[in-house]
Coordinates of N, CA and C in Angstrom, one line a residue:
M1 N 81.3 85.5 122.9 CA 82.0 86.5 122.0 C 81.2 87.8 122.1
E2 N 82.0 88.9 122.2 CA 81.4 90.2 122.2 C 80.7 90.5 120.9
P3 N 79.6 91.2 120.9 CA 78.9 91.5 119.7 C 79.7 92.4 118.8
L4 N 79.7 92.1 117.5 CA 80.4 92.9 116.5 C 79.9 94.4 116.5
K5 N 80.7 95.3 116.1 CA 80.3 96.7 115.9 C 81.0 97.1 114.6
I6 N 80.4 98.0 113.9 CA 81.0 98.5 112.6 C 82.0 99.6 113.0
Q7 N 83.1 99.6 112.3 CA 84.1 100.6 112.4 C 84.3 101.3 111.1
L8 N 84.3 102.6 111.1 CA 84.6 103.4 109.9 C 86.0 103.3 109.5
Q9 N 86.2 103.3 108.2 CA 87.5 103.4 107.6 C 88.1 104.8 108.0
K10 N 89.4 104.9 108.2 CA 90.1 106.1 108.6 C 89.6 107.3 107.7
Y11 N 89.5 106.9 106.4 CA 89.2 107.9 105.4 C 87.8 108.5 105.7
D12 N 86.9 107.7 106.3 CA 85.5 108.2 106.5 C 85.3 108.8 107.9
E13 N 86.3 108.7 108.8 CA 86.2 109.2 110.2 C 86.0 110.7 110.2
A14 N 86.6 111.4 109.3 CA 86.5 112.8 109.3 C 85.0 113.3 109.0
G15 N 84.2 112.4 108.5 CA 82.8 112.7 108.2 C 82.5 112.2 106.8
I16 N 81.4 111.5 106.8 CA 80.9 110.9 105.5 C 80.2 111.9 104.8
T17 N 80.7 112.3 103.6 CA 80.1 113.3 102.8 C 79.4 112.6 101.5
D18 N 79.9 111.5 101.2 CA 79.3 110.8 100.0 C 78.1 110.0 100.4
P19 N 76.9 110.3 99.7 CA 75.7 109.7 100.1 C 75.8 108.1 99.9
G20 N 76.6 107.7 98.9 CA 76.8 106.2 98.7 C 77.4 105.6 99.9
A21 N 78.4 106.3 100.5 CA 79.1 105.8 101.7 C 78.1 105.7 102.9
E22 N 77.3 106.8 103.0 CA 76.3 106.8 104.1 C 75.4 105.6 104.0
E23 N 74.9 105.3 102.8 CA 74.0 104.2 102.5 C 74.7 102.9 102.9
L24 N 76.0 102.8 102.5 CA 76.8 101.6 102.7 C 76.9 101.3 104.2
Y25 N 77.2 102.3 105.0 CA 77.4 102.1 106.4 C 76.0 101.8 107.1
S26 N 75.0 102.4 106.6 CA 73.7 102.1 107.2 C 73.3 100.7 106.9
G27 N 73.6 100.2 105.7 CA 73.4 98.7 105.4 C 74.3 97.8 106.3
L28 N 75.5 98.3 106.5 CA 76.4 97.5 107.4 C 75.9 97.4 108.8
E29 N 75.3 98.5 109.3 CA 74.7 98.5 110.7 C 73.6 97.4 110.8
K30 N 72.8 97.3 109.7 CA 71.8 96.3 109.7 C 72.4 94.9 109.7
W31 N 73.4 94.7 108.9 CA 74.1 93.4 108.8 C 74.6 93.0 110.1
V32 N 75.3 94.0 110.8 CA 75.9 93.7 112.1 C 74.8 93.3 113.1
A33 N 73.7 94.0 113.1 CA 72.6 93.8 114.0 C 72.1 92.3 113.8
E34 N 72.1 91.9 112.6 CA 71.6 90.5 112.2 C 72.7 89.5 112.5
N35 N 73.9 89.9 112.5 CA 75.1 88.9 112.7 C 76.0 89.4 113.8
P36 N 75.5 89.5 115.0 CA 76.4 90.0 116.1 C 77.6 89.1 116.4
D37 N 77.4 87.8 116.1 CA 78.5 86.8 116.3 C 79.3 86.5 115.1
G38 N 79.3 87.5 114.1 CA 80.0 87.3 112.8 C 81.5 87.2 113.1
G39 N 82.1 86.5 112.1 CA 83.6 86.3 112.3 C 83.9 85.0 112.9
I40 N 85.2 84.8 113.1 CA 85.7 83.5 113.6 C 86.4 83.9 114.9
E41 N 86.0 83.2 116.0 CA 86.6 83.5 117.3 C 88.1 83.4 117.3
Q42 N 88.9 84.3 117.8 CA 90.3 84.4 117.9 C 91.0 84.4 116.5
D43 N 90.3 85.0 115.5 CA 90.9 85.0 114.2 C 90.5 86.3 113.5
F44 N 91.1 86.5 112.3 CA 90.7 87.6 111.4 C 90.1 87.0 110.2
S45 N 88.9 87.5 109.8 CA 88.3 86.9 108.6 C 87.7 88.0 107.8
I46 N 87.3 87.6 106.6 CA 86.5 88.5 105.7 C 85.3 87.9 105.3
Q47 N 84.3 88.7 105.1 CA 82.9 88.2 104.7 C 82.5 89.0 103.4
V48 N 82.1 88.2 102.4 CA 81.5 88.8 101.2 C 80.1 89.3 101.5
L49 N 79.7 90.5 101.3 CA 78.4 91.0 101.5 C 77.6 91.2 100.2
G50 N 78.2 91.4 99.1 CA 77.5 91.6 97.9 C 78.2 92.6 96.9
V51 N 77.4 92.9 95.9 CA 77.9 93.9 94.9 C 77.2 95.2 95.1
T52 N 77.9 96.3 95.0 CA 77.3 97.6 95.2 C 76.8 98.1 93.8
A53 N 76.1 99.2 93.9 CA 75.5 99.8 92.6 C 76.5 100.2 91.6
N54 N 77.8 100.5 92.1 CA 78.8 100.9 91.2 C 79.8 99.8 90.8
S55 N 79.3 98.5 90.9 CA 80.0 97.3 90.5 C 81.3 97.1 91.2
S56 N 81.2 97.2 92.5 CA 82.3 96.8 93.4 C 81.8 95.7 94.3
M57 N 82.7 94.8 94.7 CA 82.4 93.8 95.7 C 82.6 94.4 97.1
L58 N 81.5 94.2 97.9 CA 81.6 94.7 99.3 C 81.9 93.6 100.2
F59 N 83.0 93.8 101.0 CA 83.4 92.9 102.0 C 83.4 93.6 103.4
V60 N 83.4 92.8 104.4 CA 83.8 93.3 105.8 C 85.0 92.5 106.3
A61 N 86.0 93.2 106.8 CA 87.1 92.6 107.5 C 86.7 92.6 109.0
I62 N 86.8 91.4 109.6 CA 86.3 91.2 110.9 C 87.5 90.8 111.8
N63 N 87.8 91.6 112.8 CA 88.9 91.4 113.7 C 88.3 90.7 115.0
R64 N 88.6 89.4 115.2 CA 88.2 88.7 116.4 C 89.5 88.2 117.1
L65 N 90.7 88.8 116.7 CA 92.0 88.4 117.3 C 92.1 88.8 118.8
G66 N 91.4 89.8 119.2 CA 91.5 90.2 120.6 C 92.5 91.3 120.8
F67 N 93.1 91.8 119.8 CA 94.0 93.0 119.8 C 93.9 93.8 118.5
P68 N 94.2 95.1 118.6 CA 94.1 95.9 117.4 C 95.2 95.5 116.3
V69 N 94.8 95.6 115.1 CA 95.8 95.4 114.0 C 95.8 96.5 113.0
K70 N 96.9 96.6 112.2 CA 96.9 97.6 111.1 C 97.8 96.9 110.0
N71 N 97.7 97.6 108.8 CA 98.5 97.1 107.7 C 98.3 95.6 107.4
V72 N 97.0 95.2 107.3 CA 96.6 93.8 107.1 C 96.8 93.5 105.6
S73 N 97.5 92.4 105.3 CA 97.7 91.9 103.9 C 97.4 90.5 103.8
F74 N 96.9 90.1 102.7 CA 96.7 88.6 102.4 C 96.5 88.4 100.9
V75 N 96.6 87.2 100.6 CA 96.3 86.8 99.2 C 94.9 86.1 99.2
Y76 N 94.1 86.5 98.2 CA 92.7 86.1 98.3 C 92.3 85.5 96.9
S77 N 91.6 84.4 97.0 CA 91.0 83.8 95.8 C 89.5 83.6 96.1
L78 N 88.6 83.8 95.2 CA 87.2 83.6 95.3 C 86.6 83.1 94.0
G79 N 85.8 82.1 94.0 CA 85.2 81.6 92.8 C 84.1 80.6 93.1
V80 N 83.8 79.8 92.1 CA 82.8 78.8 92.3 C 83.4 77.4 92.1
R81 N 82.8 76.4 92.7 CA 83.4 75.0 92.8 C 83.8 74.5 91.4
E82 N 83.1 74.9 90.3 CA 83.5 74.4 89.0 C 84.8 74.9 88.5
G83 N 85.5 75.8 89.3 CA 86.8 76.2 89.0 C 86.9 77.6 88.4
E84 N 85.8 78.3 88.1 CA 85.9 79.6 87.6 C 86.1 80.6 88.8
L85 N 87.1 81.5 88.6 CA 87.5 82.4 89.7 C 87.2 83.8 89.4
I86 N 86.6 84.5 90.4 CA 86.5 86.0 90.3 C 87.8 86.6 90.5
W87 N 88.5 86.2 91.6 CA 89.9 86.6 91.9 C 90.7 85.3 92.1
N88 N 91.9 85.3 91.5 CA 92.8 84.2 91.7 C 94.1 84.7 92.3
R89 N 94.3 84.5 93.6 CA 95.5 84.8 94.3 C 95.8 86.3 94.2
V90 N 94.9 87.2 94.5 CA 95.0 88.6 94.4 C 95.6 89.1 95.7
R91 N 96.6 89.9 95.7 CA 97.2 90.5 97.0 C 96.3 91.7 97.4
I92 N 95.8 91.6 98.6 CA 94.9 92.7 99.2 C 95.7 93.3 100.4
H93 N 95.8 94.6 100.4 CA 96.5 95.3 101.5 C 95.5 96.3 102.0
L94 N 95.2 96.2 103.3 CA 94.3 97.1 104.0 C 95.3 98.0 104.8
S95 N 95.7 99.1 104.2 CA 96.8 99.9 104.8 C 96.2 100.8 106.0
E96 N 97.1 101.1 106.9 CA 96.8 101.9 108.0 C 96.4 103.3 107.5
D97 N 97.1 103.8 106.4 CA 96.8 105.1 105.9 C 95.3 105.2 105.4
Q98 N 94.7 104.2 104.8 CA 93.4 104.3 104.3 C 92.4 103.7 105.4
M99 N 92.7 102.6 106.0 CA 91.8 101.9 106.8 C 91.9 102.3 108.3
G100 N 93.1 102.7 108.7 CA 93.3 103.0 110.1 C 93.6 101.7 110.8
I101 N 93.4 101.7 112.1 CA 93.7 100.6 113.0 C 92.4 99.8 113.2
I102 N 92.4 98.5 112.9 CA 91.1 97.7 113.0 C 91.1 97.2 114.4
M103 N 90.1 97.7 115.2 CA 90.0 97.3 116.6 C 89.4 95.9 116.8
P104 N 89.6 95.3 118.0 CA 89.0 94.0 118.2 C 87.5 94.1 118.2
N105 N 86.9 93.0 117.7 CA 85.4 92.9 117.7 C 84.7 93.9 116.8
R106 N 85.5 94.3 115.8 CA 84.9 95.3 114.8 C 84.9 94.7 113.4
A107 N 83.9 95.2 112.7 CA 83.8 94.8 111.2 C 84.0 96.1 110.4
M108 N 85.0 96.1 109.5 CA 85.3 97.3 108.7 C 85.0 97.0 107.2
P109 N 84.3 97.8 106.5 CA 84.0 97.5 105.1 C 85.2 97.9 104.2
F110 N 85.3 97.1 103.1 CA 86.2 97.5 102.1 C 85.7 97.0 100.8
L111 N 86.1 97.6 99.7 CA 85.5 97.4 98.3 C 86.6 96.9 97.4
L112 N 86.3 96.0 96.5 CA 87.2 95.7 95.4 C 86.4 95.8 94.1
D113 N 87.0 96.5 93.1 CA 86.3 96.7 91.8 C 86.1 95.4 91.1
L114 N 84.9 95.3 90.4 CA 84.6 94.1 89.6 C 84.5 94.5 88.1
S115 N 85.0 93.6 87.3 CA 84.8 93.8 85.8 C 83.4 93.2 85.5
P116 N 82.8 93.5 84.4 CA 81.5 93.0 84.0 C 81.5 91.4 84.0
E117 N 82.6 90.8 83.6 CA 82.8 89.4 83.6 C 82.8 88.8 85.0
Q118 N 83.5 89.5 85.9 CA 83.5 89.1 87.3 C 82.1 89.2 88.0
E119 N 81.4 90.2 87.6 CA 80.1 90.4 88.2 C 79.1 89.3 87.7
V120 N 79.2 88.9 86.5 CA 78.4 87.8 86.0 C 78.7 86.5 86.8
L121 N 80.0 86.3 87.0 CA 80.3 85.1 87.7 C 79.8 85.2 89.2
F122 N 79.9 86.3 89.8 CA 79.4 86.5 91.2 C 77.9 86.2 91.2
D123 N 77.2 86.6 90.2 CA 75.8 86.4 90.2 C 75.4 84.9 90.1
R124 N 76.3 84.1 89.7 CA 76.1 82.6 89.6 C 76.6 82.0 90.9
M125 N 77.2 82.7 91.8 CA 77.7 82.1 93.0 C 76.6 82.0 94.1
T126 N 76.6 80.9 94.8 CA 75.7 80.6 95.8 C 76.5 80.2 97.1
E127 N 75.8 80.1 98.2 CA 76.5 79.7 99.4 C 77.1 78.3 99.2
S128 N 76.4 77.4 98.5 CA 76.8 76.0 98.3 C 77.9 75.8 97.3
N129 N 78.0 76.7 96.3 CA 79.1 76.5 95.3 C 80.3 77.5 95.4
Q130 N 80.2 78.3 96.4 CA 81.3 79.3 96.6 C 82.5 78.7 97.3
V131 N 83.7 79.0 96.7 CA 84.9 78.6 97.3 C 85.8 79.9 97.5
G132 N 86.4 80.0 98.6 CA 87.3 81.2 98.9 C 88.5 80.7 99.7
E133 N 89.6 81.4 99.5 CA 90.8 81.1 100.2 C 91.5 82.4 100.6
L134 N 91.9 82.5 101.8 CA 92.7 83.6 102.3 C 94.0 83.0 102.8
E135 N 95.1 83.4 102.3 CA 96.4 82.9 102.7 C 97.5 84.0 102.8
F136 N 98.6 83.6 103.3 CA 99.7 84.5 103.5 C 99.3 85.8 104.2
F137 N 98.6 85.6 105.3 CA 98.0 86.6 106.1 C 99.1 87.3 107.0
T138 N 99.2 88.6 106.9 CA 100.2 89.3 107.8 C 99.5 90.6 108.3
Y139 N 100.0 91.1 109.4 CA 99.5 92.3 110.0 C 100.5 92.8 111.0
D140 N 100.3 94.1 111.3 CA 101.1 94.7 112.4 C 100.2 94.7 113.6
R141 N 100.7 94.1 114.7 CA 99.9 94.0 116.0 C 100.1 95.3 116.8
L142 N 99.1 95.8 117.4 CA 99.2 96.8 118.4 C 98.7 96.3 119.7
E143 N 99.4 96.5 120.8 CA 99.0 96.1 122.1 C 97.9 96.9 122.6
N144 N 96.9 96.3 123.3 CA 95.8 97.0 123.9 C 96.3 98.1 124.8
S145 N 95.8 99.3 124.7 CA 96.2 100.3 125.5 C 95.2 100.7 126.6

């Protein structure tokens, strides 16, 4: 598998002016360097990276499909095995307008806001008790040019 590379969101391509975004991307560069084989071969996946200073959950969307995609949508649930959920069947849409086109072998960050209750539950989550589900996955495919 080709090593992962970070891809900026379309919104950030014009230039990162927010110091928080600059810090976020520099942390992602470190994560990609430590996880060059991240993602699932021939698939699209998301990875939870943690909680930001402003109480948002940081994810990376990883495109290992082998072709560019845009307007990615899915229903997402995340919680702990005991049945408590941070998100229960939440529709997530990574629009072309905001995200751009997600190229193959790229990891693109996105954030979801957390309530204080969700953040407490996330703090209790570990690799061994975490349960997540991504379903009803759709996207628009672009042919390699």
